[in-house]
PDB file of C-alpha atoms in Angstrom:
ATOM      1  CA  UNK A   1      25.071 -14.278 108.444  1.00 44.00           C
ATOM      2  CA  UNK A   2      25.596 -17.551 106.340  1.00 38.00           C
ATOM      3  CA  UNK A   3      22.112 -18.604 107.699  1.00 44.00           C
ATOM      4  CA  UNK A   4      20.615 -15.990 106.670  1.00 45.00           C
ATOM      5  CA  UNK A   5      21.838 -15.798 103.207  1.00 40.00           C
ATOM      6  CA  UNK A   6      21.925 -19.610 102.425  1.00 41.00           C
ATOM      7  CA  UNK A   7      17.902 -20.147 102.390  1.00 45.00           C
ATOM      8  CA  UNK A   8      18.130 -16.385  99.966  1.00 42.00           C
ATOM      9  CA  UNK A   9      20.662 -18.167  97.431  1.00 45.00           C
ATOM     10  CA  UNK A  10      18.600 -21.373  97.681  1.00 42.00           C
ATOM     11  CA  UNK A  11      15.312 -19.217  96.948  1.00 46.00           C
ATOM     12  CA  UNK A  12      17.209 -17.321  93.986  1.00 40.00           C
ATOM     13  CA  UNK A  13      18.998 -20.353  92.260  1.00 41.00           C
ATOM     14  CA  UNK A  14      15.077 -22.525  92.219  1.00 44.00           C
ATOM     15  CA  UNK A  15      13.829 -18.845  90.321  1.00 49.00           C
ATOM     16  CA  UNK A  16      16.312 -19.057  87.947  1.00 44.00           C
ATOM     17  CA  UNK A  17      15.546 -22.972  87.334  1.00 41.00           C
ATOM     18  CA  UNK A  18      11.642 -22.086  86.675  1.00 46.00           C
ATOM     19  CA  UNK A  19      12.118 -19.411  84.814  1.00 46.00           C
ATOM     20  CA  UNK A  20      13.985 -21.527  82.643  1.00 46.00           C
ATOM     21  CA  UNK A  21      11.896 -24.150  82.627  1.00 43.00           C
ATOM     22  CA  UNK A  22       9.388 -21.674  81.616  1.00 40.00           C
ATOM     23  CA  UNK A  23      11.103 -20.349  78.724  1.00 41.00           C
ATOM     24  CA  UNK A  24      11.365 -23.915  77.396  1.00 44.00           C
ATOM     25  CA  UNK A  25       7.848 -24.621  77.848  1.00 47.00           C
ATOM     26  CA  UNK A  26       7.621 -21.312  75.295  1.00 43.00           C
ATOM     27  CA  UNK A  27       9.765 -22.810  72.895  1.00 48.00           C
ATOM     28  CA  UNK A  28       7.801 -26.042  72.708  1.00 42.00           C
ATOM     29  CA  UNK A  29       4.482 -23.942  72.467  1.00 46.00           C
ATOM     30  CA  UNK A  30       5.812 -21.380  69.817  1.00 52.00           C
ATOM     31  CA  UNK A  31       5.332 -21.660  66.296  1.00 46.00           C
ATOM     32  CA  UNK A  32       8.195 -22.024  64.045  1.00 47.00           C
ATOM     33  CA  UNK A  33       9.107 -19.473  61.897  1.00 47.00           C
ATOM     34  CA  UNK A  34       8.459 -19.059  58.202  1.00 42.00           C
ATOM     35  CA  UNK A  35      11.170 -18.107  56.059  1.00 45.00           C
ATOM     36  CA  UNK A  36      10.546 -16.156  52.872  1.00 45.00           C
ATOM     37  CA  UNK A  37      14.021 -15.518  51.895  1.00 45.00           C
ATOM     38  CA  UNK A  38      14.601 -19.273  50.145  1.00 46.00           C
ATOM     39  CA  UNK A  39      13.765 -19.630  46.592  1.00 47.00           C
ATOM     40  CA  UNK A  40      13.158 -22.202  44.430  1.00 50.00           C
ATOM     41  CA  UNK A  41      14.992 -20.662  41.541  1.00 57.00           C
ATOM     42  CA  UNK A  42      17.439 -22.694  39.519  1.00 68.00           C
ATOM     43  CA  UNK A  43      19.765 -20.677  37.850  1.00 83.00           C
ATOM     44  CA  UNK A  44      20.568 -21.161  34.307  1.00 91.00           C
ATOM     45  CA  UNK A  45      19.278 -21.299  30.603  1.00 95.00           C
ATOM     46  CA  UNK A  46      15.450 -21.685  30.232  1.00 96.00           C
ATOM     47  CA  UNK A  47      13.141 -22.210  27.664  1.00 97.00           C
ATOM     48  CA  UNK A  48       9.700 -20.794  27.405  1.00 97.00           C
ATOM     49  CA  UNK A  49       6.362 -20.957  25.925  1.00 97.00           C
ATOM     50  CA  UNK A  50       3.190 -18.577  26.299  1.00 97.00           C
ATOM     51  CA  UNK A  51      -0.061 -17.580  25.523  1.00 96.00           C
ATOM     52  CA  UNK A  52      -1.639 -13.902  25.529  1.00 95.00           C
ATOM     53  CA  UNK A  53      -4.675 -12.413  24.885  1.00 93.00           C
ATOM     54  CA  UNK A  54      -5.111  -8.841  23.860  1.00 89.00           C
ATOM     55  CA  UNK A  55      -8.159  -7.454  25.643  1.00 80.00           C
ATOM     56  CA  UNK A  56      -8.405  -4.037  24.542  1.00 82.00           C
ATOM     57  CA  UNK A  57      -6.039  -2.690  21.459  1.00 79.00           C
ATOM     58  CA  UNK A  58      -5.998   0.612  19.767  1.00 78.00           C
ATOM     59  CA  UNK A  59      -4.450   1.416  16.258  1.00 73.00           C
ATOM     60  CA  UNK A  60      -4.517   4.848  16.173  1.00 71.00           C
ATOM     61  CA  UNK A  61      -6.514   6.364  12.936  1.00 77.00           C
ATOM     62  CA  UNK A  62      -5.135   5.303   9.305  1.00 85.00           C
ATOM     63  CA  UNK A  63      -4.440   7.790   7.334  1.00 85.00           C
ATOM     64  CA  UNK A  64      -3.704   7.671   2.868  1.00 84.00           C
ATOM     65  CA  UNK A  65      -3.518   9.904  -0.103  1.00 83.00           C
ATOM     66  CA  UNK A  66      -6.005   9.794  -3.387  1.00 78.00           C
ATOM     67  CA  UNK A  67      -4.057  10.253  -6.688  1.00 79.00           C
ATOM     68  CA  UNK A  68      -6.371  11.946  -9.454  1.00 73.00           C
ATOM     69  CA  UNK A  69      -5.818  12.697 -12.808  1.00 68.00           C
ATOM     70  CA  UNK A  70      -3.374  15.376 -13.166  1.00 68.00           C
ATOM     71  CA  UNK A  71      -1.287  14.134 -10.381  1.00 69.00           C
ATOM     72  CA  UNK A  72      -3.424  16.418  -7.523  1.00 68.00           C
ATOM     73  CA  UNK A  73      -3.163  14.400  -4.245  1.00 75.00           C
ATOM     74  CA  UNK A  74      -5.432  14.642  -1.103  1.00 75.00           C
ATOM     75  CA  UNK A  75      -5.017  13.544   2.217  1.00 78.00           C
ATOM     76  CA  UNK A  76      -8.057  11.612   3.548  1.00 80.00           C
ATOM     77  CA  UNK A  77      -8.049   9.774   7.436  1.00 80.00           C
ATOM     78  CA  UNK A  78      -9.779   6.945   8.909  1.00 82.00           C
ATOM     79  CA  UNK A  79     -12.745   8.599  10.851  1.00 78.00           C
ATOM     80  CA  UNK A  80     -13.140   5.272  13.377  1.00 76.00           C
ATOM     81  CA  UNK A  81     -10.649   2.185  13.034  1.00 79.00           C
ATOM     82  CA  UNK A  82     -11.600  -0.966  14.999  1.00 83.00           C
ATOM     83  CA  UNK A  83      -9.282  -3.615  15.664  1.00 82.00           C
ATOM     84  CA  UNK A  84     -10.450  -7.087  16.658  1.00 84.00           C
ATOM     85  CA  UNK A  85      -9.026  -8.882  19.547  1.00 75.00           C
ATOM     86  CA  UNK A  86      -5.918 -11.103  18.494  1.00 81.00           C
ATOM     87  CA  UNK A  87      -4.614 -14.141  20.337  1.00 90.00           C
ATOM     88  CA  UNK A  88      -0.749 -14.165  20.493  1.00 93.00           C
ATOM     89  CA  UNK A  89       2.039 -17.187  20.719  1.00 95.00           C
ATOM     90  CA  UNK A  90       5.285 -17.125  21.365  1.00 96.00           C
ATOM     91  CA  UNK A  91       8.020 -18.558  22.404  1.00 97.00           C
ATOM     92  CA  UNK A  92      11.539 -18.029  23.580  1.00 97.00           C
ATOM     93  CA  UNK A  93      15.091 -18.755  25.499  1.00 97.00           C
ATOM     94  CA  UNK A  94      16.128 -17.175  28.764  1.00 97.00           C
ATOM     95  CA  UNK A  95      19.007 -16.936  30.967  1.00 96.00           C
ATOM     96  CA  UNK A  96      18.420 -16.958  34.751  1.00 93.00           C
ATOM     97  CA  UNK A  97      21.530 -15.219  36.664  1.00 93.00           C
ATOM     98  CA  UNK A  98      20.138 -15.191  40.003  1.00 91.00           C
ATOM     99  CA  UNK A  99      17.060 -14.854  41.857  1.00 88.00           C
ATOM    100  CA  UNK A 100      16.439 -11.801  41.177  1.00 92.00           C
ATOM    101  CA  UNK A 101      17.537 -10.817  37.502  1.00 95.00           C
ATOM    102  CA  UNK A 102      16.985 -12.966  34.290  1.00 97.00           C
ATOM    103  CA  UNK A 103      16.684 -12.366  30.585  1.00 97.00           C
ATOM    104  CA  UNK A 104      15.373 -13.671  27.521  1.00 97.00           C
ATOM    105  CA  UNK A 105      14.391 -13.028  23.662  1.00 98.00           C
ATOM    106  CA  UNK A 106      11.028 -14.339  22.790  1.00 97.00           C
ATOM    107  CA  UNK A 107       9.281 -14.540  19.281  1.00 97.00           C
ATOM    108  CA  UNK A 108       5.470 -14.080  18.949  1.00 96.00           C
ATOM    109  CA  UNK A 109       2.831 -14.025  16.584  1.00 95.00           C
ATOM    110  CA  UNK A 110      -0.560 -12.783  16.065  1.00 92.00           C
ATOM    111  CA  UNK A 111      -3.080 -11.334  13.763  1.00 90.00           C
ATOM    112  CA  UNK A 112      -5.670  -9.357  13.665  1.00 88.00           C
ATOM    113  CA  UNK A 113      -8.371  -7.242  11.322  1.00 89.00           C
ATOM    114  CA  UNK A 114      -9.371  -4.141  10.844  1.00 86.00           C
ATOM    115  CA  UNK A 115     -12.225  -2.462   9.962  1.00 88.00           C
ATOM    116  CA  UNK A 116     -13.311   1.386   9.534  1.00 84.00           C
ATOM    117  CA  UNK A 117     -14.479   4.078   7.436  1.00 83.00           C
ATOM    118  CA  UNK A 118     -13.250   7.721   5.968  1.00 82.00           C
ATOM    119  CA  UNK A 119     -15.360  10.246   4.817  1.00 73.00           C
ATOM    120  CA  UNK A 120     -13.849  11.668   1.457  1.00 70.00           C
ATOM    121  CA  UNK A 121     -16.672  14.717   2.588  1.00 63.00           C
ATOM    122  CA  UNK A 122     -17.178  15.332  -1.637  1.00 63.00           C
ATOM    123  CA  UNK A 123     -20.853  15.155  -3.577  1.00 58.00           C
ATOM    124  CA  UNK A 124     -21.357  11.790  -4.323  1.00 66.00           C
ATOM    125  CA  UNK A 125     -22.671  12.789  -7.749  1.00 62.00           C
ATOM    126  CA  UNK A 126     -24.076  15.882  -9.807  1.00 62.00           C
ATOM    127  CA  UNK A 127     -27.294  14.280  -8.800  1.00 62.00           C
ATOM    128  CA  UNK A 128     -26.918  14.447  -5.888  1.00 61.00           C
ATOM    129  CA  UNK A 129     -28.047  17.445  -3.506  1.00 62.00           C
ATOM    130  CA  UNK A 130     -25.420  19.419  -2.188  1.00 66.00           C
ATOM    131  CA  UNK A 131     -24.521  18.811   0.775  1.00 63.00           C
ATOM    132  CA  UNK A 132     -24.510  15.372   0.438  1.00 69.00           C
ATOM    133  CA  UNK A 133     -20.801  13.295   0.742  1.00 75.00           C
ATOM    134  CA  UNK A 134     -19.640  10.035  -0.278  1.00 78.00           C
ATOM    135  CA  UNK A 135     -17.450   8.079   2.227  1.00 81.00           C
ATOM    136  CA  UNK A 136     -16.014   4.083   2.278  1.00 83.00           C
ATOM    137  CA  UNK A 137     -16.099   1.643   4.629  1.00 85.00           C
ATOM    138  CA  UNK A 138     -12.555  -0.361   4.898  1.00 87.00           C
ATOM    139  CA  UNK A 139     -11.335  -3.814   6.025  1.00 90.00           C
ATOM    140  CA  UNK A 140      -7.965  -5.534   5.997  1.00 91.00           C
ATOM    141  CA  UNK A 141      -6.284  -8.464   7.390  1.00 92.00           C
ATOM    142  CA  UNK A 142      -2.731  -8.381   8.656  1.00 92.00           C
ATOM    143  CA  UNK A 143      -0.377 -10.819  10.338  1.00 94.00           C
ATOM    144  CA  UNK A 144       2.950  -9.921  12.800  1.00 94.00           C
ATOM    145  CA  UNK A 145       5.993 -11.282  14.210  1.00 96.00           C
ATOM    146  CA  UNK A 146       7.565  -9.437  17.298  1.00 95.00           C
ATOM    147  CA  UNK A 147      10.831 -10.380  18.211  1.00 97.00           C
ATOM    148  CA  UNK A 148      11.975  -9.216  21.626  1.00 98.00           C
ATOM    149  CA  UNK A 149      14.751  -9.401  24.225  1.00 98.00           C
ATOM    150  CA  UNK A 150      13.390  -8.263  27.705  1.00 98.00           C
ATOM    151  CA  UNK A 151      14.612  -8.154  31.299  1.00 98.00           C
ATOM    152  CA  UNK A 152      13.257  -8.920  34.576  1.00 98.00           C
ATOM    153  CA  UNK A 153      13.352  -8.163  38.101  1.00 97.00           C
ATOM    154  CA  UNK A 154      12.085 -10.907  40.538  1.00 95.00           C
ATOM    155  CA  UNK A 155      11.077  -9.314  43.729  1.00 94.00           C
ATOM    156  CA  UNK A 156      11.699 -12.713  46.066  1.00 90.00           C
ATOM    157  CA  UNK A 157       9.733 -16.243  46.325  1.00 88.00           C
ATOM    158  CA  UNK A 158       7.197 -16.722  49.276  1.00 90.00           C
ATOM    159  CA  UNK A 159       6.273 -19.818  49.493  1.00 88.00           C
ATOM    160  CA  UNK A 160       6.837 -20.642  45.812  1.00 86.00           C
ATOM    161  CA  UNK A 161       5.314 -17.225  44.460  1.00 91.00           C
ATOM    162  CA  UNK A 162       7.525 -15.013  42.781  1.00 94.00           C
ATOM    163  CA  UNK A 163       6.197 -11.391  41.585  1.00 96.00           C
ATOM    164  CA  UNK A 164       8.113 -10.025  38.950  1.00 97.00           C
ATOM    165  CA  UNK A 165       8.319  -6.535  36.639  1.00 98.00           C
ATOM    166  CA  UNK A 166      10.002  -6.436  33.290  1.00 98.00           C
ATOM    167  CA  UNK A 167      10.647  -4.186  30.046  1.00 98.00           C
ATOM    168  CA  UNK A 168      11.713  -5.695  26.400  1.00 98.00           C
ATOM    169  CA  UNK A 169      12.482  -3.834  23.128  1.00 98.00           C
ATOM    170  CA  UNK A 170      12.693  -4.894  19.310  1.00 98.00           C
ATOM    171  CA  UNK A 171      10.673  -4.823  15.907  1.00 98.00           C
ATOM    172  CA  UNK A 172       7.738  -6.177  14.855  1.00 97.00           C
ATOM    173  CA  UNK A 173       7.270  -7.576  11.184  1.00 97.00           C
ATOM    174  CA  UNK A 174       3.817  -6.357   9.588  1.00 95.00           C
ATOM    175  CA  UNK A 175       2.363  -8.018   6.654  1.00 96.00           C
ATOM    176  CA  UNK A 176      -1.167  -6.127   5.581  1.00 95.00           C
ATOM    177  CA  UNK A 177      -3.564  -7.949   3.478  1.00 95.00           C
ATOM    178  CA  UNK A 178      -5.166  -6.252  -0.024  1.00 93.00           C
ATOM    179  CA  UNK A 179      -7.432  -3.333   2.134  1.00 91.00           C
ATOM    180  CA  UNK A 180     -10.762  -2.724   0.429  1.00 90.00           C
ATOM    181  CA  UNK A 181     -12.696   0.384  -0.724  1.00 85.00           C
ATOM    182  CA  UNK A 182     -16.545   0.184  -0.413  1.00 84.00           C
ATOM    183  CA  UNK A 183     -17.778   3.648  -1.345  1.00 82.00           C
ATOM    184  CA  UNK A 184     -21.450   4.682  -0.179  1.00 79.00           C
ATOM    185  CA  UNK A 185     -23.510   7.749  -0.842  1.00 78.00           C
ATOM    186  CA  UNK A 186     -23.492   9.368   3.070  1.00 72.00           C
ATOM    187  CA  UNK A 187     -27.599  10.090   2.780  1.00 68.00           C
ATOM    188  CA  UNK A 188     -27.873   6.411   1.323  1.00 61.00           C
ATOM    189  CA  UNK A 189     -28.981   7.458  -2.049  1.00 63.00           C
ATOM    190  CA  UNK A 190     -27.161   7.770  -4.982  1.00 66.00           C
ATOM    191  CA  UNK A 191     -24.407   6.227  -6.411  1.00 70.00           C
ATOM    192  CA  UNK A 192     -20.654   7.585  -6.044  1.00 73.00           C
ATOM    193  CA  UNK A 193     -19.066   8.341  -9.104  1.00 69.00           C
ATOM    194  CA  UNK A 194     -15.489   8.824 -10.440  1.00 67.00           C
ATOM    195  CA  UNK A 195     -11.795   7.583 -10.556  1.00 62.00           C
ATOM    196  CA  UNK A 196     -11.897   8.243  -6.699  1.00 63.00           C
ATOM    197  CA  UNK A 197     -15.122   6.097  -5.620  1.00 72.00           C
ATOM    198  CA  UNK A 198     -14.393   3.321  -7.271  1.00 72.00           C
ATOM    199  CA  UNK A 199     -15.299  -0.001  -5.339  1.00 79.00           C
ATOM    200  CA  UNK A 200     -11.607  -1.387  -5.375  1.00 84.00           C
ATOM    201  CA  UNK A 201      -8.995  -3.196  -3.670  1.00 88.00           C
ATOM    202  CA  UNK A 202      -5.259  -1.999  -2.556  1.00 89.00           C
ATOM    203  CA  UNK A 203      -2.905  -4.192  -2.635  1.00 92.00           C
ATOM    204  CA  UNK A 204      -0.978  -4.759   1.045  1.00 93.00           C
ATOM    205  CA  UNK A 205       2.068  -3.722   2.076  1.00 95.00           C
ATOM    206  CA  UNK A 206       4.945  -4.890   4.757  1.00 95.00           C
ATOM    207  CA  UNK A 207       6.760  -3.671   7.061  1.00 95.00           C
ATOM    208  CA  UNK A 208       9.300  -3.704  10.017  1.00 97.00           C
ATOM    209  CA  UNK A 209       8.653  -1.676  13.346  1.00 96.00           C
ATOM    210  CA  UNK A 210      10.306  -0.800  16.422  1.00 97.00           C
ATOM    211  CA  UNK A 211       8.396  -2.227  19.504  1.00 97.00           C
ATOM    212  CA  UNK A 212       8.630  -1.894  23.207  1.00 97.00           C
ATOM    213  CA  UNK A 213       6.940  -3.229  25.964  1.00 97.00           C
ATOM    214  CA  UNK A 214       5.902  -3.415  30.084  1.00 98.00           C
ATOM    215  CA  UNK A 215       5.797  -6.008  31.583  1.00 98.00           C
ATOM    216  CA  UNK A 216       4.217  -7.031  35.117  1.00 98.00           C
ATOM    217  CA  UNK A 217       3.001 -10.472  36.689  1.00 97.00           C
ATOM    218  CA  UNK A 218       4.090 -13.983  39.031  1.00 97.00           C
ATOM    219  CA  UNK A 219       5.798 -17.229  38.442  1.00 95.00           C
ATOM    220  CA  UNK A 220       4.233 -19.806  40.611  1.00 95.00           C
ATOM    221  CA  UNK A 221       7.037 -23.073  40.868  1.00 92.00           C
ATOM    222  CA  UNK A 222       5.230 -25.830  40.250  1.00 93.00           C
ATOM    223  CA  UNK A 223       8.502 -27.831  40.452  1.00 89.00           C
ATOM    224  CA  UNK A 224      12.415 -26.375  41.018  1.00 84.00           C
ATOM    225  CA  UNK A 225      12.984 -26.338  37.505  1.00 89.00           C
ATOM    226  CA  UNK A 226       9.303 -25.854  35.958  1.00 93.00           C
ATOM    227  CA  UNK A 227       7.660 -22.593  36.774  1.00 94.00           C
ATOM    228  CA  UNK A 228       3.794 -20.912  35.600  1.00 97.00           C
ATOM    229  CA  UNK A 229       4.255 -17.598  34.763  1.00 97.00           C
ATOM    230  CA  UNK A 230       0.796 -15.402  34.696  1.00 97.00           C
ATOM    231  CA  UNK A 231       0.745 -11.354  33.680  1.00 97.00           C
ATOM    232  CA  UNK A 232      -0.075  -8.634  31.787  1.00 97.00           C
ATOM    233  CA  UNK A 233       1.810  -6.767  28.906  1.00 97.00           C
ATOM    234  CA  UNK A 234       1.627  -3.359  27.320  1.00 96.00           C
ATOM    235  CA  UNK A 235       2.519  -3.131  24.151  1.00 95.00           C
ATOM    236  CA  UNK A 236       3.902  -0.690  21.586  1.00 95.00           C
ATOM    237  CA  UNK A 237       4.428  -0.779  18.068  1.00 94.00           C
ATOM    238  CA  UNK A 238       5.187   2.355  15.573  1.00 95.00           C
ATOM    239  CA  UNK A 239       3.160   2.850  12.564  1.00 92.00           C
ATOM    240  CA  UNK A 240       4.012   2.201   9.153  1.00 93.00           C
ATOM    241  CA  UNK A 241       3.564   0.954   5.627  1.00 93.00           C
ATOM    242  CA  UNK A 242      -0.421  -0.011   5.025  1.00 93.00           C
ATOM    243  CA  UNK A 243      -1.397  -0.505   1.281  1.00 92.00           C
ATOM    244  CA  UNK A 244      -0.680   0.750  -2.044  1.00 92.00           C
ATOM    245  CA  UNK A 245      -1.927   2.179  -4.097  1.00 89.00           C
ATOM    246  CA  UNK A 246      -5.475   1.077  -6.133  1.00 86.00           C
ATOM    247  CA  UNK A 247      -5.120  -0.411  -9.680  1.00 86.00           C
ATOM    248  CA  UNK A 248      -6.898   2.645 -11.453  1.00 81.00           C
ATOM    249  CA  UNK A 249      -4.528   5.415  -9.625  1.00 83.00           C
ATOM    250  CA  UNK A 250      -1.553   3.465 -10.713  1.00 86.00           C
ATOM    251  CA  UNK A 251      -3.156   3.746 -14.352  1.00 84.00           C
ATOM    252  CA  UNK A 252      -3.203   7.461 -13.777  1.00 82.00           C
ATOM    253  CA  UNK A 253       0.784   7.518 -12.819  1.00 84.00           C
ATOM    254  CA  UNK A 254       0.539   7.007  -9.125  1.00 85.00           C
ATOM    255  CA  UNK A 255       3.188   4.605  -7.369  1.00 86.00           C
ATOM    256  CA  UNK A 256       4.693   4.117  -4.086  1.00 87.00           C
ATOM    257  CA  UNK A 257       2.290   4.099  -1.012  1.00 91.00           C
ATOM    258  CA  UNK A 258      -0.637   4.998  -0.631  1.00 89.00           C
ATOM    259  CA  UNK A 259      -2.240   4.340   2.941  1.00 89.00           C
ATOM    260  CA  UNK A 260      -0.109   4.164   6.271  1.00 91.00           C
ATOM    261  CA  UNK A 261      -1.228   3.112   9.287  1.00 89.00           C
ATOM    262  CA  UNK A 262      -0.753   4.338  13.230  1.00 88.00           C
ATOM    263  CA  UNK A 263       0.724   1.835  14.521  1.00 89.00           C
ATOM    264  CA  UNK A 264      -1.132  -0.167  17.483  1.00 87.00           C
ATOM    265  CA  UNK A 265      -1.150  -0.405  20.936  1.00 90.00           C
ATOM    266  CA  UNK A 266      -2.038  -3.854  22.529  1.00 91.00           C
ATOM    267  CA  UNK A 267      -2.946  -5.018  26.425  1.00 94.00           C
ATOM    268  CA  UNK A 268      -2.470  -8.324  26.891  1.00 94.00           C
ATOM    269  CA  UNK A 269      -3.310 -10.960  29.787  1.00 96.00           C
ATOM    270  CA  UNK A 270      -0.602 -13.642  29.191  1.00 97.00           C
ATOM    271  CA  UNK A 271      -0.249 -17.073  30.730  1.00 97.00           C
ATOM    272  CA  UNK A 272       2.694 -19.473  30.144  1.00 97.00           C
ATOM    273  CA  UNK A 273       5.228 -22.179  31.174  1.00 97.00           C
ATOM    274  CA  UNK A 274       9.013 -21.590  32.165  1.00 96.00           C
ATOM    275  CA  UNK A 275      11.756 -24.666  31.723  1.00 95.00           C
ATOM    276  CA  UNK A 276      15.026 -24.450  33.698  1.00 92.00           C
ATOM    277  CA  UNK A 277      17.022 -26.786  30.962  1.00 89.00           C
ATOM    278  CA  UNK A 278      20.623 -26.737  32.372  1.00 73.00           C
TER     279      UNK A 278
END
């Protein structure tokens, strides 16, 4: 019986050898695993600077009141508002609590113009045939400072990429320039006449606003403690206090203000650099 099962152990215990010697051979020959958990995060304060770019805005339609003599008020609107295309810069100090939640408050600034037109839908002048309607063209220059404190989520680093989603809140300063009043005859005749088509200027008015914003975009670690941070942000701000109003309504008794505007609404591509400090 021995004889028989000796040679079967022998036979058995030699399998066992090669199939282990196989299984090493499949270590050598297998490639190592990547790990995506580890992050090059340094937790901490951190100080930030950035650039943004607001490719598309919309403000809405401006809306203000015309004072004639007597006191009688009308409400008139901005038919089309246009908004130019600011550049933004900013910058700010963060807190970094792990590698997945952070914070910071950031200042920015930007400016911008605007440019549209309102049809007061009146004669331009007795002259005039009926039917005809006098309407201005408007411009204005205003400045802002948004002041912010926002929150992140980081959603893990692989391989030094970090995607990230984030929502801020605050106020925005607004500081409008003197808006002006070009009146034209709608037919392109004529000449408008009267207290209320004069060709004028208002004088600008400021403001604070609440803000919020939306926030999506990467870090790329271009060291443990210096990061490039690329996204896009959306924007918010209310409406508010636009212009006063003109020199020859105030002669007539009017005071206070006389244009507001609708607020804007910006989309931004932003690009800039996180510091881990200490």
């Amino acid at each position: 019986m021995f004889r028989r099962i000796a040679p079967l152990g022998i036979a058995v215990f030699a399998g066992l050898l090669a199939t282990g010697a196989f299984a090493s051979d499949l270590d050598i020959i297998n490639a190592p695993e990547i790990d995506v958990s580890g992050s090059a995060v340094s937790e901490g304060w951190y100080l930030r600077g950035d650039l943004g770019y607001s490719g598309w805005m919309k403000g809405g339609k401006p809306d203000y009141k015309t004072f004639s003599s007597g006191g009688v008020t009308a409400q008139e609107s901005f038919d089309s508002a246009r908004f130019s295309k600011p550049f933004s810069y900013g910058a700010g100090v963060g807190y970094q609590f792990n590698n997945f939640l952070r914070t910071d408050l950031t200042t920015d600034f930007f400016n911008s113009t605007l440019s549209g037109g309102s049809n007061v839908a009146r004669r331009c002048s007795a002259s005039e045939p009926v039917g005809t309607s006098c309407s201005y063209s408007h411009e204005a220059d205003y400045s802002a400072t948004n002041i912010m404190a926002n929150g992140y989520i980081d959603l893990g680093t692989y391989a030094g990429f970090t995607p990230y989603l984030g929502a801020g809140a605050g106020v925005t300063y607004v500081r409008w320039d003197d808006t002006t009043f070009n009146p034209y005859c709608e037919n392109g005749t004529g000449t408008c006449s009267g207290t209320d088509y004069l060709k004028d200027k208002a004088e600008g008015e400021d403001s604070w606003r609440f803000t919020y914003a939306l926030m999506a975009g990467a870090s790329v670690d271009l060291t443990n403690r210096i990061k490039l941070d690329v996204g896009y942000r959306y924007s918010d701000t209310a409406g508010g206090k636009m212009f006063k109003y003109r020199p020859a309504e105030q002669n007539l008794g009017a005071s206070g203000t006389k244009g507001h505007d609708d607020g804007f609404q910006k989309h931004e591509i932003r690009a800039g650099i996180r510091i881990t400090t200490w």
